[in-house]
CSV table of C-alpha atoms in Angstrom, one decimal:
chain,number,residue,atom,x,y,z
N,1,UNK,CA,-8.4,25.2,-19.7
N,2,UNK,CA,-8.4,25.1,-15.9
N,3,UNK,CA,-5.3,25.8,-14.0
N,4,UNK,CA,-5.2,22.4,-12.5
N,5,UNK,CA,-5.6,20.7,-15.8
N,6,UNK,CA,-2.7,22.7,-17.1
N,7,UNK,CA,-0.6,21.9,-14.0
N,8,UNK,CA,-1.4,18.2,-14.6
N,9,UNK,CA,-0.2,18.3,-18.2
N,10,UNK,CA,3.0,20.1,-17.2
N,11,UNK,CA,3.7,17.5,-14.6
N,12,UNK,CA,2.8,14.6,-16.9
N,13,UNK,CA,5.0,15.7,-19.9
N,14,UNK,CA,7.7,17.1,-17.5
N,15,UNK,CA,7.7,13.7,-15.8
N,16,UNK,CA,8.3,11.9,-19.1
N,17,UNK,CA,11.2,14.3,-19.9
N,18,UNK,CA,12.7,13.8,-16.4
N,19,UNK,CA,12.4,10.0,-16.7
N,20,UNK,CA,14.2,10.0,-20.1
N,21,UNK,CA,16.9,12.5,-19.4
N,22,UNK,CA,17.5,12.9,-15.6
N,23,UNK,CA,16.3,9.9,-13.5
N,24,UNK,CA,14.6,6.7,-14.5
N,25,UNK,CA,12.9,6.7,-11.1
N,26,UNK,CA,10.8,9.7,-12.3
N,27,UNK,CA,8.8,7.2,-14.4
N,28,UNK,CA,7.5,5.5,-11.2
N,29,UNK,CA,6.8,8.8,-9.5
N,30,UNK,CA,4.7,9.8,-12.5
N,31,UNK,CA,2.9,6.4,-12.5
N,32,UNK,CA,2.0,7.0,-8.8
N,33,UNK,CA,0.7,10.5,-9.6
N,34,UNK,CA,-1.4,9.3,-12.5
N,35,UNK,CA,-2.9,6.6,-10.2
N,36,UNK,CA,-3.6,8.9,-7.4
N,37,UNK,CA,-4.8,11.9,-9.5
N,38,UNK,CA,-6.9,9.6,-11.7
N,39,UNK,CA,-7.2,12.2,-14.5
N,40,UNK,CA,-9.8,10.2,-16.5
N,41,UNK,CA,-12.4,10.7,-13.7
N,42,UNK,CA,-11.7,14.2,-12.4
N,43,UNK,CA,-13.8,17.3,-13.1
N,44,UNK,CA,-11.0,18.6,-15.3
N,45,UNK,CA,-10.8,15.5,-17.5
N,46,UNK,CA,-12.9,17.1,-20.3
N,47,UNK,CA,-10.3,19.8,-21.0
N,48,UNK,CA,-7.2,17.5,-21.2
N,49,UNK,CA,-6.3,15.2,-24.2
N,50,UNK,CA,-7.9,11.8,-24.0
N,51,UNK,CA,-4.6,10.0,-23.7
N,52,UNK,CA,-4.2,6.5,-22.0
N,53,UNK,CA,-2.2,8.1,-19.2
N,54,UNK,CA,-1.8,5.0,-17.1
N,55,UNK,CA,-0.6,2.9,-20.1
N,56,UNK,CA,1.9,5.6,-21.1
N,57,UNK,CA,3.4,5.8,-17.7
N,58,UNK,CA,3.6,2.0,-17.5
N,59,UNK,CA,5.3,1.7,-20.8
N,60,UNK,CA,7.7,4.5,-19.8
N,61,UNK,CA,8.7,2.6,-16.7
N,62,UNK,CA,9.4,-0.5,-18.8
N,63,UNK,CA,11.3,1.5,-21.4
N,64,UNK,CA,13.6,3.3,-18.9
N,65,UNK,CA,14.2,0.1,-17.0
N,66,UNK,CA,15.4,-1.7,-20.2
N,67,UNK,CA,17.4,1.3,-21.2
N,68,UNK,CA,19.3,1.3,-17.9
N,69,UNK,CA,18.9,-2.4,-17.0
N,70,UNK,CA,22.5,-3.2,-16.4
N,71,UNK,CA,23.1,-0.2,-14.1
N,72,UNK,CA,19.8,-0.8,-12.2
N,73,UNK,CA,20.5,-4.5,-11.7
N,74,UNK,CA,23.8,-3.8,-10.2
N,75,UNK,CA,22.1,-2.1,-7.3
N,76,UNK,CA,18.6,-3.7,-7.2
N,77,UNK,CA,18.7,-7.3,-8.5
N,78,UNK,CA,15.4,-9.1,-8.0
N,79,UNK,CA,17.2,-12.2,-7.0
N,80,UNK,CA,18.7,-10.5,-3.9
N,81,UNK,CA,15.3,-10.1,-2.1
N,82,UNK,CA,13.8,-13.4,-0.9
N,83,UNK,CA,10.2,-12.1,-1.1
N,84,UNK,CA,10.1,-12.0,-4.9
N,85,UNK,CA,9.9,-15.8,-5.3
N,86,UNK,CA,6.7,-15.9,-3.1
N,87,UNK,CA,5.2,-13.1,-5.2
N,88,UNK,CA,5.9,-15.1,-8.4
N,89,UNK,CA,4.4,-18.3,-6.9
N,90,UNK,CA,1.3,-16.4,-5.8
N,91,UNK,CA,0.9,-15.0,-9.3
N,92,UNK,CA,1.3,-18.5,-10.8
N,93,UNK,CA,-1.5,-19.8,-8.5
N,94,UNK,CA,-3.8,-17.2,-10.0
N,95,UNK,CA,-2.8,-18.3,-13.5
N,96,UNK,CA,-3.4,-21.9,-12.7
N,97,UNK,CA,-6.8,-21.0,-11.1
N,98,UNK,CA,-8.0,-19.8,-14.5
N,99,UNK,CA,-8.4,-23.5,-15.4
N,100,UNK,CA,-11.0,-24.1,-12.8
N,101,UNK,CA,-12.4,-20.6,-12.0
N,102,UNK,CA,-16.2,-20.6,-11.5
N,103,UNK,CA,-16.3,-17.2,-13.2
N,104,UNK,CA,-13.7,-17.7,-16.0
N,105,UNK,CA,-14.4,-14.4,-17.9
N,106,UNK,CA,-14.2,-12.3,-14.7
N,107,UNK,CA,-11.1,-14.2,-13.6
N,108,UNK,CA,-9.4,-13.7,-16.9
N,109,UNK,CA,-10.0,-9.9,-16.9
N,110,UNK,CA,-8.8,-9.4,-13.4
N,111,UNK,CA,-5.9,-11.8,-13.9
N,112,UNK,CA,-4.6,-9.7,-16.7
N,113,UNK,CA,-4.8,-6.6,-14.5
N,114,UNK,CA,-3.0,-8.4,-11.7
N,115,UNK,CA,-0.2,-9.5,-14.0
N,116,UNK,CA,0.2,-5.9,-15.1
N,117,UNK,CA,0.3,-4.8,-11.5
N,118,UNK,CA,3.0,-7.3,-10.6
N,119,UNK,CA,5.1,-6.3,-13.6
N,120,UNK,CA,5.0,-2.7,-12.5
N,121,UNK,CA,5.9,-3.9,-9.0
N,122,UNK,CA,9.0,-5.6,-10.3
N,123,UNK,CA,10.1,-2.6,-12.4
N,124,UNK,CA,9.5,-0.1,-9.6
N,125,UNK,CA,11.7,-2.1,-7.3
N,126,UNK,CA,14.6,-1.6,-9.7
N,127,UNK,CA,13.9,2.1,-10.3
N,128,UNK,CA,13.7,3.1,-6.6
N,129,UNK,CA,17.1,2.1,-5.4
N,130,UNK,CA,18.3,4.7,-3.0
N,131,UNK,CA,17.0,6.7,0.0
N,132,UNK,CA,16.3,9.9,-1.8
N,133,UNK,CA,14.3,8.2,-4.5
N,134,UNK,CA,12.4,6.3,-1.8
N,135,UNK,CA,11.6,9.5,0.1
N,136,UNK,CA,10.3,11.1,-3.1
N,137,UNK,CA,8.1,8.1,-3.7
N,138,UNK,CA,6.7,8.3,-0.2
N,139,UNK,CA,6.1,12.0,-0.6
N,140,UNK,CA,4.4,11.5,-4.0
N,141,UNK,CA,2.0,9.1,-2.2
N,142,UNK,CA,1.3,11.6,0.6
N,143,UNK,CA,0.8,14.5,-1.7
N,144,UNK,CA,-1.4,12.6,-4.1
N,145,UNK,CA,-3.5,11.4,-1.2
N,146,UNK,CA,-3.7,15.0,0.0
N,147,UNK,CA,-5.2,16.0,-3.4
N,148,UNK,CA,-7.8,13.2,-3.2
N,149,UNK,CA,-8.6,14.4,0.4
N,150,UNK,CA,-9.0,17.9,-0.8
N,151,UNK,CA,-11.6,16.6,-3.4
N,152,UNK,CA,-13.4,14.7,-0.6
N,153,UNK,CA,-13.4,17.9,1.6
N,154,UNK,CA,-15.0,19.9,-1.3
N,155,UNK,CA,-17.6,17.2,-2.0
N,156,UNK,CA,-18.7,16.3,1.5
N,157,UNK,CA,-20.9,13.5,2.6
N,158,UNK,CA,-23.9,12.1,0.7
N,159,UNK,CA,-27.4,11.5,2.2
N,160,UNK,CA,-26.1,8.2,3.8
N,161,UNK,CA,-23.4,10.1,5.7
N,162,UNK,CA,-20.5,8.7,3.5
N,163,UNK,CA,-18.3,9.9,0.6
N,164,UNK,CA,-18.5,7.8,-2.5
N,165,UNK,CA,-17.5,8.2,-6.2
N,166,UNK,CA,-14.1,9.9,-5.5
N,167,UNK,CA,-11.3,7.5,-5.8
N,168,UNK,CA,-8.9,5.8,-8.1
N,169,UNK,CA,-8.8,3.8,-11.4
N,170,UNK,CA,-9.2,0.5,-9.6
N,171,UNK,CA,-12.1,1.6,-7.3
N,172,UNK,CA,-14.1,4.5,-5.9
N,173,UNK,CA,-15.7,2.7,-3.0
N,174,UNK,CA,-15.4,4.8,0.2
N,175,UNK,CA,-13.8,2.1,2.3
N,176,UNK,CA,-11.3,1.3,-0.5
N,177,UNK,CA,-10.3,5.0,-0.8
N,178,UNK,CA,-10.0,5.3,3.0
N,179,UNK,CA,-7.6,2.3,3.0
N,180,UNK,CA,-5.3,4.1,0.5
N,181,UNK,CA,-5.4,7.3,2.6
N,182,UNK,CA,-4.6,5.6,5.9
N,183,UNK,CA,-0.8,4.7,5.4
N,184,UNK,CA,0.3,8.2,4.6
N,185,UNK,CA,-0.7,9.4,8.0
N,186,UNK,CA,1.9,7.4,9.8
N,187,UNK,CA,4.5,8.3,7.2
N,188,UNK,CA,3.7,12.0,7.7
N,189,UNK,CA,4.0,11.4,11.5
N,190,UNK,CA,7.6,10.3,10.8
N,191,UNK,CA,8.4,13.3,8.5
N,192,UNK,CA,6.8,15.7,11.0
N,193,UNK,CA,9.2,14.4,13.6
N,194,UNK,CA,12.4,14.1,11.6
N,195,UNK,CA,11.9,16.6,8.8
N,196,UNK,CA,13.0,20.2,8.4
N,197,UNK,CA,10.7,23.1,9.3
N,198,UNK,CA,9.2,23.2,5.8
N,199,UNK,CA,8.6,19.5,5.9
N,200,UNK,CA,7.0,19.8,9.3
N,201,UNK,CA,4.6,22.4,8.0
N,202,UNK,CA,3.8,20.3,4.8
N,203,UNK,CA,3.3,17.2,7.0
N,204,UNK,CA,0.7,19.1,9.2
N,205,UNK,CA,-1.1,20.4,6.1
N,206,UNK,CA,-1.3,17.1,4.4
N,207,UNK,CA,-2.1,15.2,7.6
N,208,UNK,CA,-4.9,17.5,8.4
N,209,UNK,CA,-6.6,17.2,5.0
N,210,UNK,CA,-6.2,13.4,5.0
N,211,UNK,CA,-7.5,13.0,8.5
N,212,UNK,CA,-10.5,15.1,7.7
N,213,UNK,CA,-11.2,13.0,4.6
N,214,UNK,CA,-11.1,9.8,6.6
N,215,UNK,CA,-13.6,11.4,9.0
N,216,UNK,CA,-15.9,12.3,6.2
N,217,UNK,CA,-15.7,8.8,4.6
N,218,UNK,CA,-16.6,7.3,8.0
N,219,UNK,CA,-14.6,4.0,7.4
N,220,UNK,CA,-14.3,2.0,10.6
N,221,UNK,CA,-11.6,-0.2,9.0
N,222,UNK,CA,-9.5,2.9,8.2
N,223,UNK,CA,-10.1,4.3,11.7
N,224,UNK,CA,-8.7,1.1,13.2
N,225,UNK,CA,-5.8,1.1,10.7
N,226,UNK,CA,-4.7,4.7,11.6
N,227,UNK,CA,-5.2,4.2,15.4
N,228,UNK,CA,-3.2,1.0,15.6
N,229,UNK,CA,-0.4,1.9,13.1
N,230,UNK,CA,0.2,5.3,14.5
N,231,UNK,CA,-0.1,3.9,18.0
N,232,UNK,CA,2.6,1.3,17.3
N,233,UNK,CA,4.9,4.0,15.9
N,234,UNK,CA,4.5,6.4,18.8
N,235,UNK,CA,4.9,3.6,21.3
N,236,UNK,CA,8.3,2.8,19.7
N,237,UNK,CA,9.2,6.5,19.9
N,238,UNK,CA,8.4,6.6,23.6
N,239,UNK,CA,9.5,3.2,24.8
N,240,UNK,CA,12.3,2.2,22.4
N,241,UNK,CA,15.8,2.0,24.0
N,242,UNK,CA,17.1,3.7,20.9
N,243,UNK,CA,16.5,7.3,21.6
N,244,UNK,CA,17.4,10.6,20.0
N,245,UNK,CA,17.4,14.0,21.7
N,246,UNK,CA,13.9,15.1,22.5
N,247,UNK,CA,12.3,11.9,21.1
N,248,UNK,CA,9.9,11.2,23.9
N,249,UNK,CA,8.9,14.8,24.2
N,250,UNK,CA,8.2,14.8,20.4
N,251,UNK,CA,6.1,11.7,20.7
N,252,UNK,CA,4.0,13.2,23.6
N,253,UNK,CA,3.6,16.4,21.6
N,254,UNK,CA,2.4,14.5,18.5
N,255,UNK,CA,-0.1,12.5,20.6
N,256,UNK,CA,-1.5,15.7,22.2
N,257,UNK,CA,-1.7,17.5,18.8
N,258,UNK,CA,-3.2,14.5,17.1
N,259,UNK,CA,-5.8,14.1,19.8
N,260,UNK,CA,-6.7,17.8,19.7
N,261,UNK,CA,-7.0,17.6,15.9
N,262,UNK,CA,-9.1,14.5,16.0
N,263,UNK,CA,-11.5,16.2,18.4
N,264,UNK,CA,-11.7,19.2,16.1
N,265,UNK,CA,-12.4,17.4,12.9
N,266,UNK,CA,-14.6,14.6,14.1
N,267,UNK,CA,-18.4,14.9,14.6
N,268,UNK,CA,-21.3,13.0,16.2
N,269,UNK,CA,-21.9,11.1,13.0
N,270,UNK,CA,-18.3,9.8,12.9
N,271,UNK,CA,-18.4,8.7,16.6
N,272,UNK,CA,-21.8,7.1,16.2
N,273,UNK,CA,-20.4,5.0,13.4
N,274,UNK,CA,-17.2,4.2,15.2
N,275,UNK,CA,-19.3,3.1,18.1
N,276,UNK,CA,-20.6,0.1,16.1
N,277,UNK,CA,-17.1,-1.4,16.2
N,278,UNK,CA,-17.8,-2.9,19.6
N,279,UNK,CA,-21.4,-3.8,19.1
N,280,UNK,CA,-21.1,-5.4,15.6
N,281,UNK,CA,-24.3,-3.8,14.5
N,282,UNK,CA,-25.1,-2.4,11.1
N,283,UNK,CA,-28.5,-1.0,10.3
N,284,UNK,CA,-27.9,-0.2,6.6
N,285,UNK,CA,-26.9,-2.6,3.9
N,286,UNK,CA,-26.0,-5.5,6.2
N,287,UNK,CA,-22.4,-5.4,5.0
N,288,UNK,CA,-20.5,-5.3,8.2
N,289,UNK,CA,-20.4,-6.4,11.8
N,290,UNK,CA,-22.1,-9.7,12.5
N,291,UNK,CA,-23.3,-9.9,8.9
N,292,UNK,CA,-19.8,-9.4,7.5
N,293,UNK,CA,-18.5,-12.2,9.8
N,294,UNK,CA,-21.1,-14.5,8.4
N,295,UNK,CA,-19.6,-13.9,5.0
N,296,UNK,CA,-16.2,-14.7,6.3
N,297,UNK,CA,-17.2,-18.0,7.9
N,298,UNK,CA,-18.9,-19.1,4.7
N,299,UNK,CA,-15.6,-19.0,3.0
N,300,UNK,CA,-14.4,-22.0,5.0
N,301,UNK,CA,-17.4,-24.1,3.8
N,302,UNK,CA,-16.7,-23.1,0.2
N,303,UNK,CA,-13.0,-23.9,0.4
N,304,UNK,CA,-13.8,-27.1,2.2
N,305,UNK,CA,-15.5,-28.2,-1.0
N,306,UNK,CA,-13.0,-26.4,-3.2
N,307,UNK,CA,-9.6,-26.5,-1.4
N,308,UNK,CA,-7.8,-24.8,-4.3
N,309,UNK,CA,-10.2,-21.9,-4.3
N,310,UNK,CA,-12.9,-20.9,-6.8
N,311,UNK,CA,-11.0,-18.3,-8.8
N,312,UNK,CA,-11.7,-14.6,-8.8
N,313,UNK,CA,-15.4,-13.9,-8.1
N,314,UNK,CA,-16.0,-17.6,-7.4
N,315,UNK,CA,-17.1,-16.6,-3.9
N,316,UNK,CA,-19.9,-14.4,-5.5
N,317,UNK,CA,-21.0,-17.3,-7.7
N,318,UNK,CA,-21.4,-19.7,-4.7
N,319,UNK,CA,-22.5,-17.1,-2.1
N,320,UNK,CA,-26.3,-17.9,-2.4
N,321,UNK,CA,-25.6,-21.6,-1.9
N,322,UNK,CA,-23.5,-21.2,1.2
N,323,UNK,CA,-24.8,-18.0,2.9
N,324,UNK,CA,-28.1,-18.3,4.9
N,325,UNK,CA,-31.0,-16.5,3.2
N,326,UNK,CA,-31.4,-14.1,6.1
N,327,UNK,CA,-27.9,-12.8,5.4
N,328,UNK,CA,-28.4,-12.6,1.7
N,329,UNK,CA,-31.4,-10.3,1.8
N,330,UNK,CA,-32.5,-9.2,-1.6
N,331,UNK,CA,-29.1,-9.7,-3.1
N,332,UNK,CA,-28.4,-12.4,-5.8
N,333,UNK,CA,-24.8,-12.6,-4.7
N,334,UNK,CA,-22.5,-11.4,-2.0
N,335,UNK,CA,-18.8,-10.5,-1.7
N,336,UNK,CA,-16.6,-11.7,1.1
N,337,UNK,CA,-15.7,-8.3,2.5
N,338,UNK,CA,-12.1,-9.2,3.5
N,339,UNK,CA,-8.9,-9.3,1.5
N,340,UNK,CA,-7.7,-12.3,3.5
N,341,UNK,CA,-10.8,-14.3,2.9
N,342,UNK,CA,-10.8,-13.0,-0.7
N,343,UNK,CA,-7.4,-14.6,-1.1
N,344,UNK,CA,-8.6,-17.8,0.4
N,345,UNK,CA,-11.6,-18.0,-1.9
N,346,UNK,CA,-9.6,-17.0,-5.0
N,347,UNK,CA,-6.7,-19.6,-4.7
N,348,UNK,CA,-7.5,-21.6,-1.7
N,349,UNK,CA,-5.2,-22.8,1.1
N,350,UNK,CA,-2.1,-22.9,-1.2
N,351,UNK,CA,-2.5,-19.1,-1.7
N,352,UNK,CA,-2.8,-18.5,2.0
N,353,UNK,CA,0.3,-20.5,2.7
N,354,UNK,CA,2.3,-18.7,0.0
N,355,UNK,CA,1.2,-15.3,1.3
N,356,UNK,CA,2.1,-16.3,4.8
N,357,UNK,CA,5.6,-17.1,3.6
N,358,UNK,CA,5.7,-13.8,1.7
N,359,UNK,CA,4.8,-12.0,4.9
N,360,UNK,CA,7.4,-13.9,6.9
N,361,UNK,CA,10.0,-13.1,4.3
N,362,UNK,CA,9.1,-9.4,4.4
N,363,UNK,CA,9.2,-9.2,8.1
N,364,UNK,CA,12.5,-11.1,8.4
N,365,UNK,CA,14.3,-9.0,5.8
N,366,UNK,CA,13.0,-5.8,7.3
N,367,UNK,CA,14.0,-6.9,10.8
N,368,UNK,CA,17.6,-7.5,9.5
N,369,UNK,CA,17.6,-4.1,7.9
N,370,UNK,CA,16.6,-2.5,11.2
N,371,UNK,CA,19.3,-4.5,13.0
N,372,UNK,CA,21.9,-3.4,10.4
N,373,UNK,CA,21.1,0.3,10.6
N,374,UNK,CA,21.2,0.1,14.4
N,375,UNK,CA,24.7,-1.5,14.2
N,376,UNK,CA,25.7,1.6,12.2
N,377,UNK,CA,24.1,3.8,15.0
N,378,UNK,CA,21.7,5.3,12.4
N,379,UNK,CA,18.5,5.7,14.5
N,380,UNK,CA,16.9,7.9,11.8
N,381,UNK,CA,16.9,5.1,9.3
N,382,UNK,CA,15.6,2.7,11.9
N,383,UNK,CA,12.6,4.8,12.5
N,384,UNK,CA,12.1,5.4,8.8
N,385,UNK,CA,12.0,1.6,8.2
N,386,UNK,CA,9.6,1.3,11.1
N,387,UNK,CA,7.3,4.0,9.7
N,388,UNK,CA,7.2,2.2,6.4
N,389,UNK,CA,6.4,-1.0,8.2
N,390,UNK,CA,3.6,0.7,10.1
N,391,UNK,CA,2.2,1.9,6.7
N,392,UNK,CA,2.1,-1.7,5.6
N,393,UNK,CA,0.3,-2.7,8.9
N,394,UNK,CA,-2.1,0.2,8.3
N,395,UNK,CA,-3.2,-1.0,4.9
N,396,UNK,CA,-3.3,-4.6,6.1
N,397,UNK,CA,-5.7,-3.7,8.9
N,398,UNK,CA,-7.9,-1.7,6.6
N,399,UNK,CA,-7.8,-4.5,4.0
N,400,UNK,CA,-9.2,-6.9,6.5
N,401,UNK,CA,-12.6,-5.4,6.0
N,402,UNK,CA,-12.6,-4.9,2.2
N,403,UNK,CA,-11.8,-7.0,-0.9
N,404,UNK,CA,-8.5,-5.4,-2.0
N,405,UNK,CA,-6.0,-8.3,-2.3
N,406,UNK,CA,-5.1,-7.2,-5.8
N,407,UNK,CA,-5.3,-3.5,-5.3
N,408,UNK,CA,-2.5,-1.1,-6.4
N,409,UNK,CA,-2.0,0.4,-2.9
N,410,UNK,CA,-2.0,-3.0,-1.2
N,411,UNK,CA,1.0,-3.9,-3.2
N,412,UNK,CA,2.6,-0.5,-2.9
N,413,UNK,CA,2.6,-1.0,0.9
N,414,UNK,CA,4.5,-4.3,0.3
N,415,UNK,CA,6.8,-2.6,-2.3
N,416,UNK,CA,7.9,0.2,0.0
N,417,UNK,CA,8.9,-2.3,2.7
N,418,UNK,CA,10.9,-4.3,0.2
N,419,UNK,CA,12.6,-1.2,-1.2
N,420,UNK,CA,13.5,0.0,2.3
N,421,UNK,CA,15.1,-3.4,3.0
N,422,UNK,CA,17.2,-3.1,-0.2
N,423,UNK,CA,18.2,0.5,0.3
N,424,UNK,CA,19.2,0.2,3.9
N,425,UNK,CA,20.5,-3.3,4.1
N,426,UNK,CA,20.7,-5.6,1.1
N,427,UNK,CA,22.8,-3.3,-1.0
N,428,UNK,CA,25.4,-3.0,1.7
N,429,UNK,CA,25.4,-6.8,2.3
N,430,UNK,CA,26.0,-7.4,-1.4
N,431,UNK,CA,28.8,-4.8,-1.4
N,432,UNK,CA,30.4,-6.4,1.7
N,433,UNK,CA,30.2,-9.8,0.0
N,434,UNK,CA,31.9,-8.5,-3.1
N,435,UNK,CA,34.6,-7.0,-1.0
N,436,UNK,CA,35.2,-10.2,0.8
N,437,UNK,CA,35.3,-12.2,-2.4
N,438,UNK,CA,37.8,-9.8,-3.9
N,439,UNK,CA,39.9,-10.0,-0.7
N,440,UNK,CA,39.8,-13.8,-0.9
N,441,UNK,CA,40.9,-13.9,-4.5
N,442,UNK,CA,43.9,-11.6,-3.6
N,443,UNK,CA,44.9,-13.8,-0.7
N,444,UNK,CA,44.5,-16.9,-2.7
N,445,UNK,CA,46.5,-15.5,-5.6
N,446,UNK,CA,49.3,-14.5,-3.3
N,447,UNK,CA,49.5,-17.8,-1.6
N,448,UNK,CA,49.6,-19.7,-4.9
N,449,UNK,CA,52.4,-17.5,-6.1
């Protein structure tokens, strides 16, 4: 048995033990690792038992939540976060769409997977209910992404100048993998700035491997995602009026080091591909640039005739009818190549409206959390929330160019923002409300006596 296979088994069974006897949050950390390590498809899969690892970790999460439900609900009730109602409504729209989906069998399969994902989402919110647990979850994400990046480094590019076939249980497409790897870079930027010396070194190590993997994958969407999200975070570091000692100097240092690292790991092939961002040209596959935008615009025509959407893969069914032949090529069907247009084609305008309100709810609650921690003069928490928000922005940007509206990492990015709002704001508001209610009862009881 290989050393890594043995290490995985130790982590897997150790994680089960930790979730049962030490911290229920360990169940979600183990779930994250199983998703990121994807043991069924790795080179060491043949030497480990053929267990349903993802199912076991999912069942473990549900079990430990039910075992500790009352204690968990006291600190992380679902009703306290306003975003949950929009997630439930969006899921219901997908359920209703099963009745008119143009590809009912495909819709049914992916709907079941989406329901499982949302259930895990709800459970994880309860399990990760304090700052330490949130930090560990973020680090599990970063370290798991580093392992995948290590595999990509060892594999290298194929004849087309891309890296394919190394990914996760819900997809191995290079652009999809790059979208998962993009958010950890801005998180590592925060930990490099605020962490201890050991965390700084770990951040540099993980960041270097992940950045190298993104260069090898050659994903333009991920490049934009990293550039814009990291740019937003460093701009806040430099120009924000909430400053810590040496903050601006640290931001400048990060920019210089990142630029030097980028120049070192990038090559001509990478910059040649990034150059097509402004020209909207694509010589191979006709799947991006001007061609991709044609796929996007076709969605409006489809939804004009089907305002409630066409169900999952309904776009593919109608693509030959609505997309001009010169953009179809030899393909019998096309995908929309954008998570936002994918949402529109799946569940129509109602789905877009519901997701808009979900995003507004996320942004509003997170803004209140930042305002609250600033009122407590806790600038560290402010920038941690900001880094998590930038991670969400990063995935959203990358998801603009791929069909990932129901992907695990897409909803992880949302989950981490919701958890940070609960950990740094909602919990304290609830405690403050309880205190005021108790005080009111005491005053009321005294006056009546």
